[in-house]
Structures are given as C-alpha cells and as structure tokens.
Backbone as numpy.savetxt, mean C-alpha at the origin, in Angstrom:
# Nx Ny Nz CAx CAy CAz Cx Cy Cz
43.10 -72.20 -16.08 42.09 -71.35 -15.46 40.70 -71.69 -15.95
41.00 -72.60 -16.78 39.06 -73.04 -17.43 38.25 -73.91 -16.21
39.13 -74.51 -15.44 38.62 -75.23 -14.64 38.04 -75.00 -13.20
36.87 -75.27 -12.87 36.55 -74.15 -11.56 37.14 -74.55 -10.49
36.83 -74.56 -9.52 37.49 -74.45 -7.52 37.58 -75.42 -7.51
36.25 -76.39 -7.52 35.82 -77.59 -7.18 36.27 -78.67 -8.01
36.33 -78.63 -9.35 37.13 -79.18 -10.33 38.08 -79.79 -9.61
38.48 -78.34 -9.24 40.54 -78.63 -9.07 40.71 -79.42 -7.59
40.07 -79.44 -6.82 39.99 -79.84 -5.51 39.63 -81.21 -5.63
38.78 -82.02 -6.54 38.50 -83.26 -6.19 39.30 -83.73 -7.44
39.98 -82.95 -8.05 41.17 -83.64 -9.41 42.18 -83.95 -7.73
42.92 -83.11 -7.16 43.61 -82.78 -6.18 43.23 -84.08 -5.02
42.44 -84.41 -4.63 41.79 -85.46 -4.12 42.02 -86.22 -4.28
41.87 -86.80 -5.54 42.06 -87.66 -6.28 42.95 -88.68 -6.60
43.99 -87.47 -6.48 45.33 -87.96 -6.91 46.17 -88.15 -5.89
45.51 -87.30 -4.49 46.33 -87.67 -3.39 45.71 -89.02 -2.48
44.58 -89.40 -3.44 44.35 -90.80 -2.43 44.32 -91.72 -3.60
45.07 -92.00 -4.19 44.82 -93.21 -5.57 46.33 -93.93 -4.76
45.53 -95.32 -5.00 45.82 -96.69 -3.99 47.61 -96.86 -4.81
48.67 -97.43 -4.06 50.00 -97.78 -4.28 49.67 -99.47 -4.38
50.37 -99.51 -5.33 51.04 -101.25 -5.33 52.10 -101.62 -4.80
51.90 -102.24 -3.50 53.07 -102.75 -2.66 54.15 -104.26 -3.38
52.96 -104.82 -4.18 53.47 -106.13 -4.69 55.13 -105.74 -5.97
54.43 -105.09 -6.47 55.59 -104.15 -7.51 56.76 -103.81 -7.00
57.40 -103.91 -6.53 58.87 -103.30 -6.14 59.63 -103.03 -7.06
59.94 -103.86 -8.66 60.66 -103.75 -9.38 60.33 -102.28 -9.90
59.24 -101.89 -10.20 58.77 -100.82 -10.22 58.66 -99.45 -9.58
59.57 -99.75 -8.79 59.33 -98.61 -7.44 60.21 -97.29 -8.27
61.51 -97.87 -9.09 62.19 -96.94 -9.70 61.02 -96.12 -10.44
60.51 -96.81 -11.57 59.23 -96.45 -12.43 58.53 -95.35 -11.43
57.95 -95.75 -10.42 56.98 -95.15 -9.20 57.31 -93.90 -8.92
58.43 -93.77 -8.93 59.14 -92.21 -8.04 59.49 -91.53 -8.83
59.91 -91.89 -10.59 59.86 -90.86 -11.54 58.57 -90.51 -11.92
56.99 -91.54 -12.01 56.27 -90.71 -12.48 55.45 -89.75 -10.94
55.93 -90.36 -9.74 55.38 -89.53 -8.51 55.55 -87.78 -8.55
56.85 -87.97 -8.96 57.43 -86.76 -9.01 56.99 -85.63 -9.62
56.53 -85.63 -10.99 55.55 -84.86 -12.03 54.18 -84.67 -11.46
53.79 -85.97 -10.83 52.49 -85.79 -10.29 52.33 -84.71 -9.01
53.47 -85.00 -7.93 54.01 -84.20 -7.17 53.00 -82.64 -7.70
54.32 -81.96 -8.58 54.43 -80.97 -9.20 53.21 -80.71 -9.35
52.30 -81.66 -10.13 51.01 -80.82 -10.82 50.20 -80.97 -9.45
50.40 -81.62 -8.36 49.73 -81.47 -7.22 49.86 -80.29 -7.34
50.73 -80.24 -6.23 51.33 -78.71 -6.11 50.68 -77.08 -6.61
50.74 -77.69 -8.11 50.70 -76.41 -8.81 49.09 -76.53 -9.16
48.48 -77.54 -8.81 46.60 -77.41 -8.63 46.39 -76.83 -7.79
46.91 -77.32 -6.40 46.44 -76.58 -5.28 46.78 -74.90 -4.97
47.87 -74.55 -5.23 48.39 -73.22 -5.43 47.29 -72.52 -6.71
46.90 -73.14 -7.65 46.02 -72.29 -8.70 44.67 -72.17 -7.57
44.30 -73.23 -6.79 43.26 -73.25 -5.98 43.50 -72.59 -4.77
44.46 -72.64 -4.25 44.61 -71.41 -3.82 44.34 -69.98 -3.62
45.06 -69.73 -5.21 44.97 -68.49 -5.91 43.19 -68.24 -6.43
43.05 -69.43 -6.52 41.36 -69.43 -6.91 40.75 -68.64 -5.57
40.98 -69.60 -4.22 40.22 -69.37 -3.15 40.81 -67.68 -2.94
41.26 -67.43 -2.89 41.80 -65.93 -2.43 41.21 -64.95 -3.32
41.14 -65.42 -4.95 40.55 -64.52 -5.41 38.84 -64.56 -5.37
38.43 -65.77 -5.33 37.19 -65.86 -4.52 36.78 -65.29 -3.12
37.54 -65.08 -2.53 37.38 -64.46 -0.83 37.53 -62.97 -1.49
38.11 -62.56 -2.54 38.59 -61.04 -2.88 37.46 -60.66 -3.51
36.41 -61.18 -4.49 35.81 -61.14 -5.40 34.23 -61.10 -4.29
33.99 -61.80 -3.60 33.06 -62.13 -2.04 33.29 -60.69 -1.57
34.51 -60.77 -1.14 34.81 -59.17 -0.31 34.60 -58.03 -1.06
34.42 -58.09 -2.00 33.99 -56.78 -3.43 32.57 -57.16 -3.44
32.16 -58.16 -3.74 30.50 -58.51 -3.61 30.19 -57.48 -2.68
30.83 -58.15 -1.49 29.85 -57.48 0.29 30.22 -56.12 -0.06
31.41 -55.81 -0.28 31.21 -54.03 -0.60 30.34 -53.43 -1.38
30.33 -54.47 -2.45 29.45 -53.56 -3.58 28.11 -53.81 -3.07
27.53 -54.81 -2.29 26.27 -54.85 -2.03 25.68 -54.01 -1.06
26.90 -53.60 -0.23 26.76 -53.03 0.73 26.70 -51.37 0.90
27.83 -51.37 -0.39 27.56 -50.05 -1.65 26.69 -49.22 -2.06
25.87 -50.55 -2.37 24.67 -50.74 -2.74 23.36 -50.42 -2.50
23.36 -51.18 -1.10 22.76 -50.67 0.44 22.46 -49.13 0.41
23.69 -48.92 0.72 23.99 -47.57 0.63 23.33 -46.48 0.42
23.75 -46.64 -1.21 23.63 -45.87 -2.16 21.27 -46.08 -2.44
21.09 -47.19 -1.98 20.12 -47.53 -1.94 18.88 -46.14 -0.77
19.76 -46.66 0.19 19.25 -45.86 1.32 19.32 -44.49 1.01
20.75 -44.00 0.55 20.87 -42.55 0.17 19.59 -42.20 -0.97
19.19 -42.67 -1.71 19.13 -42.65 -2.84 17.30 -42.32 -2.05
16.85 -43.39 -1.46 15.53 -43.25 -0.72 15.38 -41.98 0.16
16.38 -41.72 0.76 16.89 -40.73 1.68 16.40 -39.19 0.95
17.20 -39.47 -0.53 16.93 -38.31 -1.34 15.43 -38.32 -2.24
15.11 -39.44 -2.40 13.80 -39.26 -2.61 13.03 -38.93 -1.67
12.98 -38.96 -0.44 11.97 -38.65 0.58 12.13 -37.15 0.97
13.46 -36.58 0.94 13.82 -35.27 0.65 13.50 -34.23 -0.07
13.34 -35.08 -1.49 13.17 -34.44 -2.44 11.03 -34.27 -2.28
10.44 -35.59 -2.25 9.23 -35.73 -1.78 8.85 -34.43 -0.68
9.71 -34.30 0.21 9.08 -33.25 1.74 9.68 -31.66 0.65
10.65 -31.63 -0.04 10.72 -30.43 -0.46 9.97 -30.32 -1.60
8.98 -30.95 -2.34 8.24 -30.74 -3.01 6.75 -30.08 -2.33
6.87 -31.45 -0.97 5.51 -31.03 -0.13 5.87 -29.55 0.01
7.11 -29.00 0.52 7.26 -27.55 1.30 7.55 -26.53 0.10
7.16 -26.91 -1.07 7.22 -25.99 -2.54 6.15 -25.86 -2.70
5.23 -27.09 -2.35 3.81 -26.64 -2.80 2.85 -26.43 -1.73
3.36 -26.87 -0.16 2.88 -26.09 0.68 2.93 -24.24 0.59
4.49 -24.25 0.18 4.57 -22.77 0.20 3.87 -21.73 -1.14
4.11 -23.01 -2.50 3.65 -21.76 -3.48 1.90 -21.85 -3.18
0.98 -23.12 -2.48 -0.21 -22.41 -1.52 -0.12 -21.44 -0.98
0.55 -21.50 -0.09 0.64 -20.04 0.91 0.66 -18.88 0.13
1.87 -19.10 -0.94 1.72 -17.65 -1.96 0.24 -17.34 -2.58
-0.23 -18.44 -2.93 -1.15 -18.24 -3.65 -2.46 -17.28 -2.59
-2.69 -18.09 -1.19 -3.57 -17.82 -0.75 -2.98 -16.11 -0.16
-2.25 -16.16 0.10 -1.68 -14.70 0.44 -1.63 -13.66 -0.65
-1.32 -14.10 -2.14 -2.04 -13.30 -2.78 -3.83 -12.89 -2.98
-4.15 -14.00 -3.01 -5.91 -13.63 -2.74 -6.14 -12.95 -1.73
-5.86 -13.11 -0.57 -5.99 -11.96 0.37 -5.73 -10.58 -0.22
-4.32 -10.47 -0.28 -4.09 -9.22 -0.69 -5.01 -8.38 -1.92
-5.22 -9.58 -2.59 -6.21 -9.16 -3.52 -7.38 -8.65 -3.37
-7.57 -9.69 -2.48 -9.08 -8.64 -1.82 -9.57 -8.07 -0.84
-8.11 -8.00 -0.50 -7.75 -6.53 0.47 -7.56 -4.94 -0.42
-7.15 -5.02 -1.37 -6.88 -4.41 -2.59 -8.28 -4.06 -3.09
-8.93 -5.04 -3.17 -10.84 -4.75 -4.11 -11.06 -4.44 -2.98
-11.11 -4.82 -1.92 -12.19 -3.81 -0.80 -11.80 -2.66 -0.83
-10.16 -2.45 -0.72 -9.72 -1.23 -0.48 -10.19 0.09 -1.87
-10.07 -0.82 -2.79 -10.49 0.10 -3.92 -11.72 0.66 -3.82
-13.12 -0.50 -3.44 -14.01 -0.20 -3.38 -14.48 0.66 -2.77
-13.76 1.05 -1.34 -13.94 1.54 -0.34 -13.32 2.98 -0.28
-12.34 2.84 -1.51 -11.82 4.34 -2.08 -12.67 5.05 -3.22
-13.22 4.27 -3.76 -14.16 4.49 -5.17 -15.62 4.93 -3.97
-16.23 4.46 -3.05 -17.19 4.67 -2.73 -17.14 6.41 -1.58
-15.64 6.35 -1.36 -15.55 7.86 -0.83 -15.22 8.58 -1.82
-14.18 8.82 -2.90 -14.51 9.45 -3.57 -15.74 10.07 -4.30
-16.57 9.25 -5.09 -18.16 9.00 -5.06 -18.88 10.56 -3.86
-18.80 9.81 -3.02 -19.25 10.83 -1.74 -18.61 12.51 -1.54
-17.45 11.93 -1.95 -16.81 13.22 -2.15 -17.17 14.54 -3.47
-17.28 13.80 -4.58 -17.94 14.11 -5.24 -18.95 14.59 -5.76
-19.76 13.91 -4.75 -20.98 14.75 -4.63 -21.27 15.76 -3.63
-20.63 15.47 -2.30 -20.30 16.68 -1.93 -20.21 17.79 -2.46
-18.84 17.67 -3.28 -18.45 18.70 -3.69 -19.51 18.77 -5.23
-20.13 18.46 -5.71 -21.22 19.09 -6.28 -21.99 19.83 -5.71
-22.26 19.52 -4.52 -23.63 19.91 -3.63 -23.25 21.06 -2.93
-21.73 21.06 -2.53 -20.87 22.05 -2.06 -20.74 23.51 -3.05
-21.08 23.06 -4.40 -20.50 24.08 -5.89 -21.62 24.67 -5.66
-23.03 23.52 -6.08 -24.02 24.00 -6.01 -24.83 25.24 -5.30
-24.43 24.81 -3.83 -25.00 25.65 -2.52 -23.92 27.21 -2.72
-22.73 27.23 -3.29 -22.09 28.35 -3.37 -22.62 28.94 -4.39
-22.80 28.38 -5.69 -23.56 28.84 -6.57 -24.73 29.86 -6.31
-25.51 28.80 -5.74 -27.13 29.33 -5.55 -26.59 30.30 -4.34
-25.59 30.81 -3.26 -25.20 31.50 -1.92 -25.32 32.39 -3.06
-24.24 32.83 -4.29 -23.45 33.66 -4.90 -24.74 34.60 -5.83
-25.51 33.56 -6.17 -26.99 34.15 -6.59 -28.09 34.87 -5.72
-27.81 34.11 -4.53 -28.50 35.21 -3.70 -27.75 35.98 -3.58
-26.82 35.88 -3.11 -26.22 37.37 -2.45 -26.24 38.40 -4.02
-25.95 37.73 -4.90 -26.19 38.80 -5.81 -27.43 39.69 -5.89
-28.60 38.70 -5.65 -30.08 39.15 -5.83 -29.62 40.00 -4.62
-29.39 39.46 -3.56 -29.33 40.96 -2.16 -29.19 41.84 -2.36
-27.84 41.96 -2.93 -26.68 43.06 -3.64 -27.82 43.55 -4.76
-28.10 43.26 -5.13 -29.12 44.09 -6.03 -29.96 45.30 -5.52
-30.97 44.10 -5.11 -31.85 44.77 -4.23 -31.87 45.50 -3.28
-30.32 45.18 -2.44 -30.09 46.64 -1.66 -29.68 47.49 -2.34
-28.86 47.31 -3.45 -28.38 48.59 -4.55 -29.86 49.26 -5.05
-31.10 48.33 -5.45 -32.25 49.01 -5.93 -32.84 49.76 -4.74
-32.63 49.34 -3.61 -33.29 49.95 -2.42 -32.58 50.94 -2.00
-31.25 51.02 -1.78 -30.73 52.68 -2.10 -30.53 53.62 -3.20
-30.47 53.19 -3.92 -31.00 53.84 -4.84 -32.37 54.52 -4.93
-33.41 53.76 -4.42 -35.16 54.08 -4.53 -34.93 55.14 -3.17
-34.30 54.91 -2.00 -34.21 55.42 -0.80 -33.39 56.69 -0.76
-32.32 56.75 -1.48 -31.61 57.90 -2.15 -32.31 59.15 -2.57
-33.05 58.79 -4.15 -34.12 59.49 -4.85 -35.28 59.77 -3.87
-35.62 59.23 -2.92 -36.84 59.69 -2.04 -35.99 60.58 -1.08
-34.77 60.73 -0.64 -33.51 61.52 0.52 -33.59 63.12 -0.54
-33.47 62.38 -1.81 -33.45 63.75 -2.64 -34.43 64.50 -3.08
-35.68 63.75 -3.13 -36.90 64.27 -3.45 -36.99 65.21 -2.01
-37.13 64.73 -0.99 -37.80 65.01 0.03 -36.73 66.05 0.48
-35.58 66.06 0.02 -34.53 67.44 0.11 -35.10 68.62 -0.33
-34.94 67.99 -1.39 -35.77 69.30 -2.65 -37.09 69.92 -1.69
-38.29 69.27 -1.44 -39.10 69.36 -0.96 -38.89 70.26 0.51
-38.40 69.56 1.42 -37.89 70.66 2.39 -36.94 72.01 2.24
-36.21 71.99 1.08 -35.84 73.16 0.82 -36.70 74.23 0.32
-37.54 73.17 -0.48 -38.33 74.13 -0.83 -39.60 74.85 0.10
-40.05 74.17 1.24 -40.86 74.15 2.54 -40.18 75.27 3.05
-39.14 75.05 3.37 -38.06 76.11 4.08 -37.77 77.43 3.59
-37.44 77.32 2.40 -37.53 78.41 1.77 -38.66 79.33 1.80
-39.81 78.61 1.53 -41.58 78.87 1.57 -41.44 79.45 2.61
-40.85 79.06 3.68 -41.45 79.57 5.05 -40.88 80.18 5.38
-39.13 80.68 5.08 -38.39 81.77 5.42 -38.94 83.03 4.65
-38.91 83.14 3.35 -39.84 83.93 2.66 -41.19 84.10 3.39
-41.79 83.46 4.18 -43.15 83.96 4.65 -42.68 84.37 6.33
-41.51 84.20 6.62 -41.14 84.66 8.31 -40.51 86.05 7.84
-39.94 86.12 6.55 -39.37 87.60 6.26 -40.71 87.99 6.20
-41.39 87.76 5.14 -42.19 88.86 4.97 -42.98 89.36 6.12
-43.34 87.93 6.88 -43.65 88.62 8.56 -42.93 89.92 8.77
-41.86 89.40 9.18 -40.98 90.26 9.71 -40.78 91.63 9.16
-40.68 91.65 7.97 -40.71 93.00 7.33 -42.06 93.47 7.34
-43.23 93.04 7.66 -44.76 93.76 7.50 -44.86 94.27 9.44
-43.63 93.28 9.99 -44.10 93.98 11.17 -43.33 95.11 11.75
-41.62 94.83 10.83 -41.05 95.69 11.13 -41.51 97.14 11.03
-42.35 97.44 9.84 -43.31 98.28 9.26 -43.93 98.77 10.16
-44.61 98.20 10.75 -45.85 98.32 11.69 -45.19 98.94 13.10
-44.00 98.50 13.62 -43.08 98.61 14.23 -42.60 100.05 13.93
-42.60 100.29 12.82 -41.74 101.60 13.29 -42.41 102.93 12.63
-44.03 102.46 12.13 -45.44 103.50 12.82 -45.63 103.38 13.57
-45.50 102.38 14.48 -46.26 102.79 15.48 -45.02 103.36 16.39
-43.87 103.24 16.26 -43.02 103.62 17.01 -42.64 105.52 17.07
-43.02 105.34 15.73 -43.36 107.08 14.67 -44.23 107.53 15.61
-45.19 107.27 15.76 -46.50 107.69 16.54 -45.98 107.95 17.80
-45.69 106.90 18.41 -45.59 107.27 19.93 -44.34 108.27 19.91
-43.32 108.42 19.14 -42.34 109.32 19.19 -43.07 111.01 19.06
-44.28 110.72 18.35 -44.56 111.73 18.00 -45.34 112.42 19.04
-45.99 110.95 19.91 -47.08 111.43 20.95 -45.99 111.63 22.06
-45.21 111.33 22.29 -44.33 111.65 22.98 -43.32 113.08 22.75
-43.22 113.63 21.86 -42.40 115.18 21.34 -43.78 115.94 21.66
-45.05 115.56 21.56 -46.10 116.72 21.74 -46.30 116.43 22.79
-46.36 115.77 23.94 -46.82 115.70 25.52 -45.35 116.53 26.04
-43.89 115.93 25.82 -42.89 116.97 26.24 -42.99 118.46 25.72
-43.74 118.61 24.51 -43.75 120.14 24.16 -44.87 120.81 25.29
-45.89 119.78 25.35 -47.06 120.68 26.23 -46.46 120.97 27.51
-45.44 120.18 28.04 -44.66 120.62 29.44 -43.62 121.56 29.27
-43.91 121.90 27.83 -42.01 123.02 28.05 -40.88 122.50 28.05
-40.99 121.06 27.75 -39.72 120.55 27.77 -39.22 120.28 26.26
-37.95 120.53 26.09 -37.54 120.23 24.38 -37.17 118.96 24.71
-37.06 118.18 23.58 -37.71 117.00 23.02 -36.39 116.56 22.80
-35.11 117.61 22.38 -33.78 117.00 21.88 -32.70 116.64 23.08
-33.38 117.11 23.76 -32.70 117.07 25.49 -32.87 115.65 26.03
-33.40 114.83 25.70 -33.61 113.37 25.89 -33.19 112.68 24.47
C-alpha cells in the first residue's frame, strides 16, 4: 500500500509488455515457471489498483459530498448570517421604535403634566379668589347684619320713645277732654237747673203742678 495508483499501473505495464525470447526454447521450461509468479503479482497489482481506483472513486465521492456539504453548510451558514443581520436590523429597528415611542409618550406625559399643573394653578387661585370674595361677602353681610341690628335697635328706642311720648300726649289730652267734659257737664246741669227752674215757675204761674209732667 506504500505505492501510489500510478506506481502500480506503469509497474503493471511494464511487465505486461517486456519483450519474450523466441531464440531460447531450451528455456521455455525456465519461462513458464518464472511467468507464473509474475502472473500472480500481475494479478494481485492490478486488483490492489483496483482496490486503489474504487477507493479513490469512494474517497472523490466523499470529497464531492463533503464539498458539497460544504456548499451547503456554506450557504446555510450565509443564509443565517443574513438572518441573523435582518433580525438585528428588526431589533434595532424596533428597540428605535421603542425608544421613539417612549419620547412621545414622554412628552405627552410633560405636556400633560404641564397642562395639569397649569389648571390646577388656576384652580387655585380661583379658589383663593373664591375664599376671598366669601370672606369679604361674610364681612359685609356681617357689617349689614350689624347695622341693621344698630338700625333697629336706634328705630326701636325712637318706636319707644315716641310711645312714651304719645301716651303721654294722649293721656295730656284725655285728661284735658275730661276735664272739658266735666267743666261742661257742670255748666250743663246749671244751666239745665235753671231752665228746670224757669220752667216749674212759668207752669206754677199757669196753675199747672210741675210733678204732673
């Protein structure tokens, strides 16, 4: 087996074209015993060459597989790098997208805050301005409430003064309609005396009694 393909093929060659001596006959016995061995190692060259060529066609046919394997595994291999390449693009296309979709949100978020911070704010003062105006309502109306309490009160004491006062007017003046009345009742019943009297002396001067009427 040390010997390669080609070796064995032109040893093989060799031996099947190396020239005969026709002149020799005595020799021919000699001829056909050493033919015979040679025979053999013919034989058994070409069969190793043989076995050579077959395992050379086997060893070729494992080549083309493995190269082809190879190929293959080559292409796959590119296949998965270009795969791997577009799913990197679509990792970092997408963690962009995250990113920019968080900034939005983000400053959808700060506007929104801002825009909550700036009504509150408003609200706030509102409702200061709202406390305030009830405040200062609650102060007037108190001052009102006062001042109508001081004004009935002042209006009261003048209801009572001026009571007093007309009672006392009234009184004044019933006391001065009695005393009328009693100075005329007086007068009233002299002069009523009188005429009773001028009247009993005009019926006496006629003869008439006086108790008869």
């Amino acid at each position: 087996m040390g010997k390669t393909v080609r070796e064995l093929e032109l040893q093989g060659r060799q031996r099947s074209m190396a020239p005969t001596k026709k002149g020799k006959r005595k020799k021919a016995g000699k001829q056909n015993r050493k033919t015979a061995p040679d025979d053999e190692l013919h034989r058994k060259t070409m069969l190793e060459v043989d076995t050579l060529k077959q395992h050379l066609v086997l060893q070729r046919d494992i080549a083309r597989r493995a190269m082809s394997d190879s190929e293959r595994l080559k292409q796959r291999l590119a296949d998965l790098e270009e795969e791997l390449e577009r799913a990197q693009g679509d990792k970092k296309d997408i963690y962009e997208e995250m990113i920019r979709q968080y900034q939005h949100l983000q400053r959808q978020t700060e506007t929104q805050i801002q825009r909550l911070e700036t009504e509150n704010r408003n609200l706030q003062e509102k409702l200061a301005a709202c406390q305030e105006e009830a405040q200062q309502s609650r102060a007037d109306r108190a001052e009102i409430l006062e001042e109508k309490h001081t004004t009935l009160a002042e209006m009261q004491h003048k209801m009572d003064q001026m009571e007093t006062e007309y009672e006392k007017i009234l009184h004044a003046s019933l006391d001065r309609v009695v005393s009328k009345l009693q100075t005329a009742k007086i007068s009233w019943e002299k002069e009523a005396t009188a005429i009773h009297l001028e009247y009993k002396d005009q019926l006496k001067e006629f003869g008439l009694n006086p108790l008869e009427f």
